[in-house]
Coordinates of C-alpha atoms and ligand atoms in Angstrom, one line a residue:
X13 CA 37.2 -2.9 -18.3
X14 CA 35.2 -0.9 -16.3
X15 CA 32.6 -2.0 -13.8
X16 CA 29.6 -0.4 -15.7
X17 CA 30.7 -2.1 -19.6
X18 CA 31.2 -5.4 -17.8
X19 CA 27.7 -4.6 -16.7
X20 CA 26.6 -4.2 -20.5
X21 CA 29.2 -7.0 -21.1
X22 CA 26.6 -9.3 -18.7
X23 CA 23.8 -8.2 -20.7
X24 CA 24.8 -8.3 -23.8
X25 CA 25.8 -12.5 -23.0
X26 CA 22.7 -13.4 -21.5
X27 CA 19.5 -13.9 -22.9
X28 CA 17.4 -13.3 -19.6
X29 CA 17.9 -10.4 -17.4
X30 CA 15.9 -10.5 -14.0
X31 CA 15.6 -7.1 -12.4
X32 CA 14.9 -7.3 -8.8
X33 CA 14.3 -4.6 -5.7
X34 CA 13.4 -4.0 -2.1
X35 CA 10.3 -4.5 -0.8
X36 CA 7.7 -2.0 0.1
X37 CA 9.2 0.0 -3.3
X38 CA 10.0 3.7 -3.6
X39 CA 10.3 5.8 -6.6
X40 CA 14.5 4.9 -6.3
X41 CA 14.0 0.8 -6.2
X42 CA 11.1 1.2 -9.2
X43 CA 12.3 3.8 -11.1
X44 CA 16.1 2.0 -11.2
X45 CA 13.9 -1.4 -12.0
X46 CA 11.9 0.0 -14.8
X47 CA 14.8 2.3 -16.4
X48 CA 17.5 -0.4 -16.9
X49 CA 14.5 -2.8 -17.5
X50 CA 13.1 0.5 -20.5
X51 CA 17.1 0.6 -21.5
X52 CA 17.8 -2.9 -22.4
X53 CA 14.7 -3.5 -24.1
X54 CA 15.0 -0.3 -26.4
X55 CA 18.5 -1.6 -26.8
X56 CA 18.6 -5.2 -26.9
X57 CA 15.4 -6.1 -28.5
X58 CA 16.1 -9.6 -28.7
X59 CA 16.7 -10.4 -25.2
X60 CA 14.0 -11.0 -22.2
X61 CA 13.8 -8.8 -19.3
X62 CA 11.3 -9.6 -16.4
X63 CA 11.1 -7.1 -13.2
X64 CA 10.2 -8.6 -10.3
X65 CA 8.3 -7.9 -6.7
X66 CA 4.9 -8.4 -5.4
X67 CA 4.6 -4.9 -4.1
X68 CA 3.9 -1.5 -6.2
X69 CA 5.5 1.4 -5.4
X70 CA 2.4 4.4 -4.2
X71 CA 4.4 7.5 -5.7
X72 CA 4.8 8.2 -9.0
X73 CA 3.5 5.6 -11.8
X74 CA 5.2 2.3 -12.9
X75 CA 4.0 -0.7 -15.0
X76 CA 2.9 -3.8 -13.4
X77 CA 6.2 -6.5 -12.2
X78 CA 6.0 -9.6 -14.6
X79 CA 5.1 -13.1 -13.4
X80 CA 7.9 -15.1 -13.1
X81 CA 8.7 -18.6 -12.5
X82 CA 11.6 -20.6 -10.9
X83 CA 12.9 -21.8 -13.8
X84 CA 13.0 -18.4 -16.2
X85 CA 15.1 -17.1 -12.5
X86 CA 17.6 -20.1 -12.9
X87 CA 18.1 -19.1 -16.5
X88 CA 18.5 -15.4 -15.8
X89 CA 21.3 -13.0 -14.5
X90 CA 19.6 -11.0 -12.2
X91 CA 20.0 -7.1 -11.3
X92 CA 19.3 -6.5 -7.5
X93 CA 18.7 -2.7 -7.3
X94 CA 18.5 -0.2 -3.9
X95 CA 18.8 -3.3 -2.0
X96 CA 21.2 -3.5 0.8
X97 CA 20.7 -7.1 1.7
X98 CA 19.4 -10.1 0.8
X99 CA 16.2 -10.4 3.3
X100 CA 14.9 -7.1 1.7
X101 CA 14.7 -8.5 -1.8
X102 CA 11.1 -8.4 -3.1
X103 CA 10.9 -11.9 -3.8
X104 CA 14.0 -14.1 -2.6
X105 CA 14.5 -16.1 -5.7
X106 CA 17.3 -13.7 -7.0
X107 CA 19.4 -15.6 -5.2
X108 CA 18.9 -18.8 -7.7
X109 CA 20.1 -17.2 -10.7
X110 CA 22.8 -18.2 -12.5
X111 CA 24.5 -14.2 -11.7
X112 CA 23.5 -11.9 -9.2
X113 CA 24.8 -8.5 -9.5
X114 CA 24.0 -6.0 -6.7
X115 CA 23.6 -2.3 -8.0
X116 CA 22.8 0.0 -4.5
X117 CA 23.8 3.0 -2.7
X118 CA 23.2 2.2 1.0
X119 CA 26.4 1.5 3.1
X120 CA 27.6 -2.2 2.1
X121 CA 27.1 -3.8 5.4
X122 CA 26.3 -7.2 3.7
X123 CA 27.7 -7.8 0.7
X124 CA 26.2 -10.2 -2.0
X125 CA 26.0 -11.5 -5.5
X126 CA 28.3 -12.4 -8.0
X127 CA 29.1 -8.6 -9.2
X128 CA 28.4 -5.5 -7.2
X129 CA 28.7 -2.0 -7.5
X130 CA 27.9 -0.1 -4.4
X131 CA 28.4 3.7 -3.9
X132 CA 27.2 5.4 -0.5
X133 CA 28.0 8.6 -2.1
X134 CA 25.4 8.5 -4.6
X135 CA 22.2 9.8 -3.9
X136 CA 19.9 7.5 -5.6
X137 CA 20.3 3.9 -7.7
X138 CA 18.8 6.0 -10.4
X139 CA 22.4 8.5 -10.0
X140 CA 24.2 5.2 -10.4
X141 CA 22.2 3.9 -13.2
X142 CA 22.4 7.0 -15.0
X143 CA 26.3 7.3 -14.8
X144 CA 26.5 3.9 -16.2
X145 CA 24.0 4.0 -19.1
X146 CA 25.0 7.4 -20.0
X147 CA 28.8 6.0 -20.1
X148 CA 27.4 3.5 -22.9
X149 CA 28.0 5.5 -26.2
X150 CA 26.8 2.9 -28.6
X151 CA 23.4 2.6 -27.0
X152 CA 20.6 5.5 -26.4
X153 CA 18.7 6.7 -23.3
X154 CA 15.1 7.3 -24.7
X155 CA 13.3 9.9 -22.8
X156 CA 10.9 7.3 -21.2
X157 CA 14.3 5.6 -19.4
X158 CA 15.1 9.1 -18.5
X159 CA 11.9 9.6 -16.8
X160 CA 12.0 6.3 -14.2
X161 CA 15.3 7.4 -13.6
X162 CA 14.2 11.0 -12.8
X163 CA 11.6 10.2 -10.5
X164 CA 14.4 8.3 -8.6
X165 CA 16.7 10.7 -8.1
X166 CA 14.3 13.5 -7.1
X167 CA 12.7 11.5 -4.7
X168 CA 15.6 10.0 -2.8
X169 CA 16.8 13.5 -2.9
X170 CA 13.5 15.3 -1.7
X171 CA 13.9 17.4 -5.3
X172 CA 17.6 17.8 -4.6
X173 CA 17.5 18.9 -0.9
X174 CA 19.1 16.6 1.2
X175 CA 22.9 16.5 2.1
X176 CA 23.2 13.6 -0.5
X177 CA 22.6 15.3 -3.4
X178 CA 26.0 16.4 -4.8
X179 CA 27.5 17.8 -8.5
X180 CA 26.9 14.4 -9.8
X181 CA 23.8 14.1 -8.6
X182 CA 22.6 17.1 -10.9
X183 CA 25.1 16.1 -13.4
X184 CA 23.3 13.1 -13.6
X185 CA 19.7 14.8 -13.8
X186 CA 20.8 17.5 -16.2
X187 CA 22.2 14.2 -18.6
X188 CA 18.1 13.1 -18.1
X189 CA 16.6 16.3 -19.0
X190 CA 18.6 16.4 -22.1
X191 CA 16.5 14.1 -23.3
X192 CA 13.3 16.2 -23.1
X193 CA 11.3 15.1 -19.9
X194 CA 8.6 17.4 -19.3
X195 CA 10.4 18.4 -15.6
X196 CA 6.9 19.9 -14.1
X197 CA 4.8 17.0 -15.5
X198 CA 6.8 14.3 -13.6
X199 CA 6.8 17.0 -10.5
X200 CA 3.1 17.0 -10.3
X201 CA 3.1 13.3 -10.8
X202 CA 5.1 12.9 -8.2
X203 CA 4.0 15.3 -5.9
X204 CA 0.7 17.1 -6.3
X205 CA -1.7 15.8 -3.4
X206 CA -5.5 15.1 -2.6
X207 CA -7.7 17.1 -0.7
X208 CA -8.0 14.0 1.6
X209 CA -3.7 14.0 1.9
X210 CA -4.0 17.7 2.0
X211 CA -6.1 17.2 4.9
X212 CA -4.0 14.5 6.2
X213 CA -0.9 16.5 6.3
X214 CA -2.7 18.9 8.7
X215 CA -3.8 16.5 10.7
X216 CA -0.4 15.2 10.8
X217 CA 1.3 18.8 11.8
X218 CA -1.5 19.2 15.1
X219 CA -0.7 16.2 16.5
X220 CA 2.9 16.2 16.2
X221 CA 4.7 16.4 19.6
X222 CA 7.4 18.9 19.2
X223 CA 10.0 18.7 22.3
X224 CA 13.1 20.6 22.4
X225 CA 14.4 19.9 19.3
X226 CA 12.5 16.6 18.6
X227 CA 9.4 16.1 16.3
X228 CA 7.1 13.2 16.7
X229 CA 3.9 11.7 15.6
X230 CA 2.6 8.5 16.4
X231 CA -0.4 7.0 14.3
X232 CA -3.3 4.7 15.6
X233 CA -4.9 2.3 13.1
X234 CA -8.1 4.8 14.3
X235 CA -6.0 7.4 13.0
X236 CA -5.5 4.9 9.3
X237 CA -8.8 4.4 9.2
X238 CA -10.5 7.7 9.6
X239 CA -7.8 8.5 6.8
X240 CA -8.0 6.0 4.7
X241 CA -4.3 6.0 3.9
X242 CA -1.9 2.7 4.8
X243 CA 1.1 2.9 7.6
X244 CA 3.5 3.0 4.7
X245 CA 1.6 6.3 3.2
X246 CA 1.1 7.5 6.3
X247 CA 4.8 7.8 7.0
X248 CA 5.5 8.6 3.6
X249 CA 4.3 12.3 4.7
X250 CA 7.0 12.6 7.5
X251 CA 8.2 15.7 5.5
X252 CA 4.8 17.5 6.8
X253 CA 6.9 17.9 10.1
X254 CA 10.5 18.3 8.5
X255 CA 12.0 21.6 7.7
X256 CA 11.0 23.0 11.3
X257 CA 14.5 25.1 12.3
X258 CA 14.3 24.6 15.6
X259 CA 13.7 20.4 15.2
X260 CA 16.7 18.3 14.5
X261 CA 15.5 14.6 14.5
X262 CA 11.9 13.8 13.6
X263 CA 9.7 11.1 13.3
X264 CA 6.5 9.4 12.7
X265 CA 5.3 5.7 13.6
X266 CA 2.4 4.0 13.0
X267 CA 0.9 0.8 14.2
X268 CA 1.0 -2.4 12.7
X269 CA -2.1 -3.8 11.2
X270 CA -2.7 -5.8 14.3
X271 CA -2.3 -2.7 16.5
X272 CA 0.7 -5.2 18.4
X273 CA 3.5 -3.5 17.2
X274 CA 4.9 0.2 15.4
X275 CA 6.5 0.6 12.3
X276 CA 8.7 3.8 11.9
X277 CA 10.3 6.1 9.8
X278 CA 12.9 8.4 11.0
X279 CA 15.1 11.5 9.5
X280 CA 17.5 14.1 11.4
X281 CA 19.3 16.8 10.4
X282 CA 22.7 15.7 11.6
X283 CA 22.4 12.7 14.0
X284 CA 23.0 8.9 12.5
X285 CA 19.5 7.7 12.6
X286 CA 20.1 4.4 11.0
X287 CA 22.2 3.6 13.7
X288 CA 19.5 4.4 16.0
X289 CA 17.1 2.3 13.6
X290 CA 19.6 -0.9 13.2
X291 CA 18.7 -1.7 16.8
X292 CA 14.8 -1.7 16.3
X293 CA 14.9 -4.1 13.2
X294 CA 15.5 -1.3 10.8
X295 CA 18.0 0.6 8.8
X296 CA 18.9 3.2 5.8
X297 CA 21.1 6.5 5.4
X298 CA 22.4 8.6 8.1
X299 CA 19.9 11.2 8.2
X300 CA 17.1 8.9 6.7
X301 CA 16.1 5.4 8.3
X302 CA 13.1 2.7 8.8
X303 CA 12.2 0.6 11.5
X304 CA 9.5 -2.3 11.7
X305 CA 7.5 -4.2 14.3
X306 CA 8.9 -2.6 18.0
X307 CA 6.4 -3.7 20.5
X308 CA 5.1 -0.3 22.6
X309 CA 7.6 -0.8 25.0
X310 CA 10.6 -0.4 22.3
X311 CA 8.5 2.7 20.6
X312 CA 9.1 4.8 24.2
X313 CA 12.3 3.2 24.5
X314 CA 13.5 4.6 20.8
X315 CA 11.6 8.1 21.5
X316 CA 14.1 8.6 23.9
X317 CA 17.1 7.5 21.8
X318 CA 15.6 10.2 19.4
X319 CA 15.4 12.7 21.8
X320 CA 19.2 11.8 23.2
X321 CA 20.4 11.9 19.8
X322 CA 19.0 15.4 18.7
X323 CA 20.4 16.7 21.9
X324 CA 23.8 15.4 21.4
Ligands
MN422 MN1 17.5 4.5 -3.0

């Protein structure tokens, strides 16, 4: 039996599924939490399926998580999703169900749960989920599945231009637009800006400090407030300064609410940023990573592994 129909096996012989993901979501952890939870209850009417997390995701939109007590978690198997390890689970519980299966694509540095499936080839949980629930003849993949699962894969993909994105990849998003997604509707959705983010994103590309080969902006809650927009947000528009031919690393930090510490999000063309990022409490892909609460001396100390790292 395959990995994916011992999945379905699971689900089928359970009566609650728990479907769990990282904190801070992006379109990958809610759109893989809202598709399976969308395919099992199209297909399994009968059974209970709760998504969990505290947090919304900004991009895109998703329905609310679903309370959840202690004693529903015991009594569930529980999908973790786009979650490398346990500390990054949007609510910790998983842990207590009865089975914990781990469905992600970033490198498997610490394994968990009962069942896993990990891939680092795949470009998005959504690619994985969509291989698996595709490979399930007997049951169908509505187009309103199709669509969390699309948002996932076009995001963690930047619509399909980053080095992850491979034949399966767009195998696995021409198998969703069979179903008849409206493909410019969830663009816009996904995409389309404010005037105020508009205005952001310029803000953004004059006061990036472009060195050599090295992009970088660093945020001041000033800079949060004048904008209105959280650190998260505010990082989430690190693209404004990608895609510059002469840049090879790039990145943008913020400050933490309490203006003690910086929050980051790096990408490079070719360097291993999460290797970089590992050391400042952070992690992710090779040419996409996260770090969190450096005090100002680790912020200069990282902008100078940046700059070493674009150079090398
Ligand atoms: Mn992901």
């Amino acid at each position: 039996m395959s990995r994916f129909s011992e999945f379905t096996q699971l689900i089928r012989d359970h009566q609650i599924i728990t479907i769990f993901r990282h904190s801070r979501p992006d379109c990958d952890a809610s759109g893989s939490q809202f598709g399976l939870k969308n395919w099992i209850e199209e297909n399994f009417p009968e059974k209970t399926v709760l998504a969990a997390g505290e947090e919304t995701c900004s991009q895109g939109s998703f329905p609310s998580s679903d309370p959840l007590d202690d004693d529903t978690i015991r009594k569930s198997i529980a999908f973790v999703l786009d979650t490398a390890n346990t500390d990054r689970i949007d609510d910790k519980r998983a842990m207590q169900a009865k089975l914990v299966i781990k469905i992600d694509h970033h490198p498997d540095r610490e394994p968990f749960g009962d069942f896993s499936y990990v891939d680092p080839e795949a470009a998005a949980v959504c690619q994985i989920l969509t291989e698996w629930l595709t490979s399930e003849k007997d049951y169908k993949l509505s187009d309103k599945t199709a669509k969390y699962l699309y948002s996932g894969l076009l995001t963690d993909t930047l619509c399909f231009r980053t080095s992850n994105t491979t034949a399966a990849t767009l195998k696995a998003a021409a198998t969703l637009a069979d179903t008849g997604i409206d493909i410019p509707g969830i663009n816009r959705e996904l995409f389309d800006v404010s005037v105020n983010e508009f205005n952001f994103g310029n803000y953004i590309r004059t006061h990036a400090q472009l060195c050599d080969d090295t992009a970088i902006v660093v945020l001041t809650n000033n800079d949060l407030e004048q904008w209105k927009i959280s650190g998260s947000d505010a990082r989430n528009h690190i693209d404004e300064i990608g895609h510059i031919r002469e840049m090879k690393v790039w990145a943008v930090f913020t400050e933490t609410a309490d203006g003690a510490m910086y929050d980051g999000s790096l990408r490079s063309k070719y360097a291993a940023v999460n290797e970089i990022a590992a050391r400042y409490n952070g992690g992710g892909h090779r040419n996409a990573a996260g770090v969190k609460n450096m005090t100002p001396q680790q912020l200069q100390e990282i902008i100078i592994e940046l700059k070493n790292a674009a150079r090398s």
